[in-house]
Amino acid sequence: HMYFCVVVPNLNYGQFLDACLASIEAQVGVDVGVLIIDGGSTDDSRTIAEDYCQRNNWTFLEKKGLGQAASIAFGLAKEQWPDAPDDAVYCWLNSDDTFLRSDSLRIVADQFETFFDVDVVSLGGYFLSGDGRLQAPVNYDYHPLIRGDVFLRGGAFLQPATFWNAKVNYAIVINNAYRYVFDGDYFLRMRIEGYNFYVNPRLHVAGYRLHGSNLSLNVPPKRVSELAALYRIRLSRPGASLYLSVMAKLLRACEFVP
C-alpha cells in the first residue's frame, strides 16, 4: 500500500475537525500517517484530535501562535516523518476540509502508480456548505486578466486535492511570509522547478468548505496585495499585478476604521 503523510493544521475549528479526521480515518487501500498541529485552540479541538490519535496511532502537537503556513511547513519537515518510506506521498488537509470518499487517497495512489514519472498529482473536488453539504464542483476560473496560464503553471490547483512525492516535499518549503497565498506560491515553485504534474480536476476527491471564517472567502487588502506580489514575482505578469495592486488600494480606501 502507498503511504500518505497528512498534516492537519487546526485552530479553534472543533466544529469541523471531527468530519475532517473521520474522512481520513475512513480511507481504504492505502496506509496513512497523520500529524495534527494545533495552534492553541480553546474549544474542544484537542479532545477530538486526541481521540482520533489514540485510535489510529496518529500524532497531536500543540504549537501555540505558530500560524497556519508555519504550522504546515513544520508538519511537512522530514524530521516529523522519520519512519515514512522513500515513496511516501505528502499533503495537508485543513481542519475545515475533508476527503470526499473513502477511496480518495486510493484514487490519488492510482495516479502516481499509473504515471510513474509524475511528482505532483492535483485532482478536483466540491465546495461544501458550512454544514458539509455538497454544493458545486470547484472550478478555478477567475478574472480574464488572471486566468489561463496561472492554472497551467501551477497557481490555481485545489489545495486539499493536491499531493506530492518526497523528492518535492524536501526540496520545496512553504514560504510562511505569506498568510493568504502560501499554497499558490508553494505549487507555483513546484512548477518553476520543473517537477512533473498530473492534473485531472474531473476526479473529485476533496471537499473545500465554505464558511464565514474561511480565509479564502475574505478579501482584505492584504490578501489582494499578496496576490499582486505573487503575480509579479512568480509569474512575471505585470498587468495582472498592477490590476491587483490597484484593487488592494481601493479596498483599503473602503475600509472603515472606527
Tab-separated table of C-alpha atoms in Angstrom:
chain	number	residue	atom	x	y	z
A	1	HIS	CA	0.000	0.000	0.000
A	2	MET	CA	1.131	3.525	-0.757
A	3	TYR	CA	1.864	5.561	2.383
A	4	PHE	CA	0.396	9.056	2.809
A	5	CYS	CA	1.764	11.638	5.246
A	6	VAL	CA	-1.125	14.001	6.051
A	7	VAL	CA	-0.657	17.218	8.034
A	8	VAL	CA	-3.795	18.721	9.600
A	9	PRO	CA	-3.390	22.315	10.862
A	10	ASN	CA	-6.097	23.485	13.242
A	11	LEU	CA	-7.064	26.438	15.404
A	12	ASN	CA	-10.472	26.507	17.079
A	13	TYR	CA	-12.158	24.554	14.287
A	14	GLY	CA	-13.542	21.862	16.555
A	15	GLN	CA	-16.918	22.179	14.835
A	16	PHE	CA	-15.298	20.908	11.604
A	17	LEU	CA	-12.387	18.850	12.906
A	18	ASP	CA	-14.349	15.661	13.564
A	19	ALA	CA	-15.582	15.491	9.959
A	20	CYS	CA	-12.063	16.170	8.665
A	21	LEU	CA	-10.427	13.454	10.748
A	22	ALA	CA	-13.268	10.991	10.130
A	23	SER	CA	-12.723	11.387	6.381
A	24	ILE	CA	-9.036	10.488	6.817
A	25	GLU	CA	-9.788	7.580	9.143
A	26	ALA	CA	-12.214	6.168	6.556
A	27	GLN	CA	-9.582	5.844	3.799
A	28	VAL	CA	-9.135	2.345	2.386
A	29	GLY	CA	-6.476	0.720	0.220
A	30	VAL	CA	-3.629	2.926	1.490
A	31	ASP	CA	-1.610	3.448	4.666
A	32	VAL	CA	-1.964	6.839	6.324
A	33	GLY	CA	0.027	8.715	8.943
A	34	VAL	CA	-1.484	11.884	10.380
A	35	LEU	CA	0.128	14.781	12.218
A	36	ILE	CA	-2.365	17.229	13.752
A	37	ILE	CA	-0.809	20.585	14.609
A	38	ASP	CA	-2.926	22.797	16.832
A	39	GLY	CA	-2.220	26.496	17.265
A	40	GLY	CA	-3.551	26.631	20.822
A	41	SER	CA	-7.274	26.002	20.449
A	42	THR	CA	-9.611	26.951	23.289
A	43	ASP	CA	-12.570	24.902	22.017
A	44	ASP	CA	-12.951	21.109	22.039
A	45	SER	CA	-10.378	20.551	19.266
A	46	ARG	CA	-7.814	18.866	21.475
A	47	THR	CA	-10.315	16.345	22.861
A	48	ILE	CA	-11.484	15.455	19.353
A	49	ALA	CA	-7.945	15.193	17.979
A	50	GLU	CA	-6.582	13.094	20.840
A	51	ASP	CA	-9.457	10.632	20.499
A	52	TYR	CA	-8.573	10.005	16.842
A	53	CYS	CA	-4.852	9.863	17.642
A	54	GLN	CA	-5.400	7.213	20.286
A	55	ARG	CA	-7.487	5.054	17.955
A	56	ASN	CA	-5.195	5.338	14.944
A	57	ASN	CA	-1.708	5.901	16.376
A	58	TRP	CA	-1.652	9.407	14.921
A	59	THR	CA	0.254	12.336	16.426
A	60	PHE	CA	-1.063	15.528	18.032
A	61	LEU	CA	1.222	18.511	18.625
A	62	GLU	CA	0.313	21.880	20.113
A	63	LYS	CA	2.271	24.803	18.646
A	64	LYS	CA	0.758	27.953	20.072
A	65	GLY	CA	0.949	31.048	17.899
A	66	LEU	CA	2.779	29.347	15.037
A	67	GLY	CA	0.285	30.377	12.326
A	68	GLN	CA	-1.193	28.259	9.552
A	69	ALA	CA	1.622	28.422	6.994
A	70	ALA	CA	4.365	27.885	9.580
A	71	SER	CA	2.423	25.007	11.146
A	72	ILE	CA	2.120	23.248	7.784
A	73	ALA	CA	5.794	23.845	6.976
A	74	PHE	CA	6.731	22.407	10.382
A	75	GLY	CA	4.466	19.405	9.844
A	76	LEU	CA	5.867	18.603	6.406
A	77	ALA	CA	9.503	18.706	7.573
A	78	LYS	CA	11.475	15.490	7.168
A	79	GLU	CA	12.162	15.149	10.876
A	80	GLN	CA	8.438	14.830	11.558
A	81	TRP	CA	8.271	11.666	9.426
A	82	PRO	CA	11.325	9.570	10.381
A	83	ASP	CA	9.600	6.279	9.535
A	84	ALA	CA	7.965	7.327	6.267
A	85	PRO	CA	9.051	5.202	3.290
A	86	ASP	CA	11.001	6.785	0.458
A	87	ASP	CA	7.979	6.598	-1.854
A	88	ALA	CA	5.591	8.276	0.600
A	89	VAL	CA	3.169	10.911	-0.649
A	90	TYR	CA	2.631	14.184	1.226
A	91	CYS	CA	-0.233	16.627	1.605
A	92	TRP	CA	-2.057	18.766	4.107
A	93	LEU	CA	-5.777	18.851	4.819
A	94	ASN	CA	-7.050	21.927	6.595
A	95	SER	CA	-9.275	21.037	9.523
A	96	ASP	CA	-12.350	22.575	7.892
A	97	ASP	CA	-11.915	20.463	4.712
A	98	THR	CA	-12.453	16.744	4.060
A	99	PHE	CA	-11.730	13.907	1.704
A	100	LEU	CA	-14.979	13.281	-0.165
A	101	ARG	CA	-14.942	9.487	-0.332
A	102	SER	CA	-13.352	6.532	1.401
A	103	ASP	CA	-11.182	5.759	-1.636
A	104	SER	CA	-9.988	9.337	-2.261
A	105	LEU	CA	-6.386	8.532	-1.387
A	106	ARG	CA	-6.562	5.235	-3.279
A	107	ILE	CA	-7.540	7.246	-6.371
A	108	VAL	CA	-4.529	9.505	-5.803
A	109	ALA	CA	-2.269	6.470	-5.375
A	110	ASP	CA	-3.572	5.052	-8.659
A	111	GLN	CA	-2.430	8.195	-10.489
A	112	PHE	CA	1.066	8.008	-9.013
A	113	GLU	CA	1.288	4.320	-9.916
A	114	THR	CA	-0.107	4.784	-13.434
A	115	PHE	CA	2.009	7.815	-14.318
A	116	PHE	CA	5.226	6.549	-12.763
A	117	ASP	CA	7.292	9.673	-13.571
A	118	VAL	CA	4.870	12.134	-12.002
A	119	ASP	CA	5.919	14.160	-8.940
A	120	VAL	CA	2.695	16.025	-8.164
A	121	VAL	CA	-0.911	14.865	-8.555
A	122	SER	CA	-3.636	17.524	-8.473
A	123	LEU	CA	-7.251	16.411	-8.725
A	124	GLY	CA	-10.644	18.022	-8.183
A	125	GLY	CA	-13.308	18.431	-5.560
A	126	TYR	CA	-16.522	20.051	-4.471
A	127	PHE	CA	-17.343	23.102	-2.463
A	128	LEU	CA	-19.082	22.172	0.782
A	129	SER	CA	-21.543	24.269	2.741
A	130	GLY	CA	-20.737	25.102	6.348
A	131	ASP	CA	-22.729	22.059	7.454
A	132	GLY	CA	-20.959	19.766	4.996
A	133	ARG	CA	-23.460	19.508	2.134
A	134	LEU	CA	-22.118	19.237	-1.425
A	135	GLN	CA	-22.522	22.488	-3.359
A	136	ALA	CA	-20.784	22.619	-6.749
A	137	PRO	CA	-17.539	21.356	-8.295
A	138	VAL	CA	-14.584	23.631	-7.665
A	139	ASN	CA	-13.718	25.477	-10.869
A	140	TYR	CA	-10.837	27.943	-10.741
A	141	ASP	CA	-11.773	30.402	-13.470
A	142	TYR	CA	-11.214	33.932	-12.301
A	143	HIS	CA	-10.956	37.400	-13.874
A	144	PRO	CA	-9.709	37.322	-17.516
A	145	LEU	CA	-6.522	39.152	-16.534
A	146	ILE	CA	-5.505	36.432	-14.110
A	147	ARG	CA	-6.694	33.156	-15.610
A	148	GLY	CA	-5.383	30.525	-18.017
A	149	ASP	CA	-1.642	30.475	-17.614
A	150	VAL	CA	-1.992	30.518	-13.835
A	151	PHE	CA	-3.664	27.111	-13.946
A	152	LEU	CA	-1.153	25.756	-16.436
A	153	ARG	CA	1.795	26.939	-14.369
A	154	GLY	CA	0.517	25.693	-11.038
A	155	GLY	CA	-1.128	28.604	-9.242
A	156	ALA	CA	-4.764	27.541	-9.194
A	157	PHE	CA	-4.821	23.954	-8.066
A	158	LEU	CA	-7.284	22.781	-5.448
A	159	GLN	CA	-5.098	22.576	-2.354
A	160	PRO	CA	-6.831	19.714	-0.476
A	161	ALA	CA	-6.781	17.654	-3.690
A	162	THR	CA	-3.055	18.165	-4.434
A	163	PHE	CA	-0.361	15.665	-3.406
A	164	TRP	CA	3.389	15.352	-3.992
A	165	ASN	CA	6.226	12.893	-3.517
A	166	ALA	CA	9.096	13.002	-1.026
A	167	LYS	CA	11.525	14.462	-3.552
A	168	VAL	CA	9.325	17.529	-3.937
A	169	ASN	CA	8.430	17.695	-0.257
A	170	TYR	CA	12.014	18.024	0.921
A	171	ALA	CA	13.103	20.357	-1.881
A	172	ILE	CA	10.304	22.948	-1.735
A	173	VAL	CA	9.483	24.602	1.587
A	174	ILE	CA	6.376	26.673	2.278
A	175	ASN	CA	7.039	30.411	2.473
A	176	ASN	CA	5.363	31.422	5.715
A	177	ALA	CA	5.836	35.115	4.951
A	178	TYR	CA	2.506	34.778	3.132
A	179	ARG	CA	-0.715	34.434	5.094
A	180	TYR	CA	-3.236	34.051	2.268
A	181	VAL	CA	-1.433	32.766	-0.831
A	182	PHE	CA	1.273	30.483	0.572
A	183	ASP	CA	-0.337	27.450	-1.063
A	184	GLY	CA	-0.417	29.082	-4.515
A	185	ASP	CA	3.198	30.174	-4.114
A	186	TYR	CA	4.149	26.660	-2.992
A	187	PHE	CA	2.616	24.978	-6.038
A	188	LEU	CA	3.995	27.611	-8.412
A	189	ARG	CA	7.512	26.974	-7.175
A	190	MET	CA	6.997	23.284	-7.836
A	191	ARG	CA	6.137	24.211	-11.430
A	192	ILE	CA	9.033	26.626	-11.757
A	193	GLU	CA	11.488	23.964	-10.540
A	194	GLY	CA	10.284	21.665	-13.310
A	195	TYR	CA	8.546	18.911	-11.369
A	196	ASN	CA	6.114	16.766	-13.333
A	197	PHE	CA	2.412	17.361	-12.691
A	198	TYR	CA	-0.587	15.180	-13.407
A	199	VAL	CA	-3.773	17.273	-13.307
A	200	ASN	CA	-7.323	15.961	-13.554
A	201	PRO	CA	-9.930	18.230	-11.920
A	202	ARG	CA	-12.694	15.837	-13.006
A	203	LEU	CA	-11.615	13.293	-10.395
A	204	HIS	CA	-13.350	14.665	-7.308
A	205	VAL	CA	-11.554	13.583	-4.134
A	206	ALA	CA	-11.730	16.532	-1.711
A	207	GLY	CA	-14.288	18.816	-0.137
A	208	TYR	CA	-13.476	22.523	0.268
A	209	ARG	CA	-15.699	24.013	2.954
A	210	LEU	CA	-17.185	27.488	2.569
A	211	HIS	CA	-17.947	29.231	5.837
A	212	GLY	CA	-17.668	32.646	7.411
A	213	SER	CA	-14.162	32.389	8.875
A	214	ASN	CA	-12.582	30.754	5.813
A	215	LEU	CA	-9.623	32.943	4.795
A	216	SER	CA	-10.271	32.272	1.118
A	217	LEU	CA	-13.734	33.838	1.356
A	218	ASN	CA	-12.442	37.062	2.859
A	219	VAL	CA	-10.928	39.688	0.581
A	220	PRO	CA	-8.929	42.059	2.776
A	221	PRO	CA	-6.366	44.353	1.115
A	222	LYS	CA	-3.551	42.188	2.487
A	223	ARG	CA	-4.847	39.150	0.567
A	224	VAL	CA	-5.084	41.106	-2.684
A	225	SER	CA	-1.624	42.615	-2.115
A	226	GLU	CA	-0.170	39.127	-1.640
A	227	LEU	CA	-1.803	38.010	-4.882
A	228	ALA	CA	-0.279	41.013	-6.658
A	229	ALA	CA	3.166	40.121	-5.339
A	230	LEU	CA	2.688	36.513	-6.395
A	231	TYR	CA	1.872	37.525	-9.969
A	232	ARG	CA	4.773	39.935	-10.139
A	233	ILE	CA	7.433	37.708	-8.573
A	234	ARG	CA	6.446	34.182	-9.658
A	235	LEU	CA	4.541	34.710	-12.888
A	236	SER	CA	6.143	37.850	-14.347
A	237	ARG	CA	2.653	39.196	-15.079
A	238	PRO	CA	2.929	42.982	-14.570
A	239	GLY	CA	-0.559	43.599	-15.985
A	240	ALA	CA	-2.269	41.273	-13.526
A	241	SER	CA	-0.025	42.511	-10.718
A	242	LEU	CA	-0.943	46.149	-11.440
A	243	TYR	CA	-4.641	45.262	-11.570
A	244	LEU	CA	-4.474	43.532	-8.195
A	245	SER	CA	-2.376	46.312	-6.648
A	246	VAL	CA	-4.990	48.881	-7.655
A	247	MET	CA	-7.737	46.657	-6.248
A	248	ALA	CA	-5.865	46.400	-2.941
A	249	LYS	CA	-5.620	50.200	-2.713
A	250	LEU	CA	-9.322	50.555	-3.455
A	251	LEU	CA	-10.167	48.023	-0.755
A	252	ARG	CA	-8.010	49.870	1.756
A	253	ALA	CA	-9.769	53.108	0.877
A	254	CYS	CA	-13.135	51.447	1.539
A	255	GLU	CA	-12.174	50.042	4.910
A	256	PHE	CA	-13.864	51.632	7.890
A	257	VAL	CA	-11.629	52.117	10.918
A	258	PRO	CA	-13.641	53.239	13.981
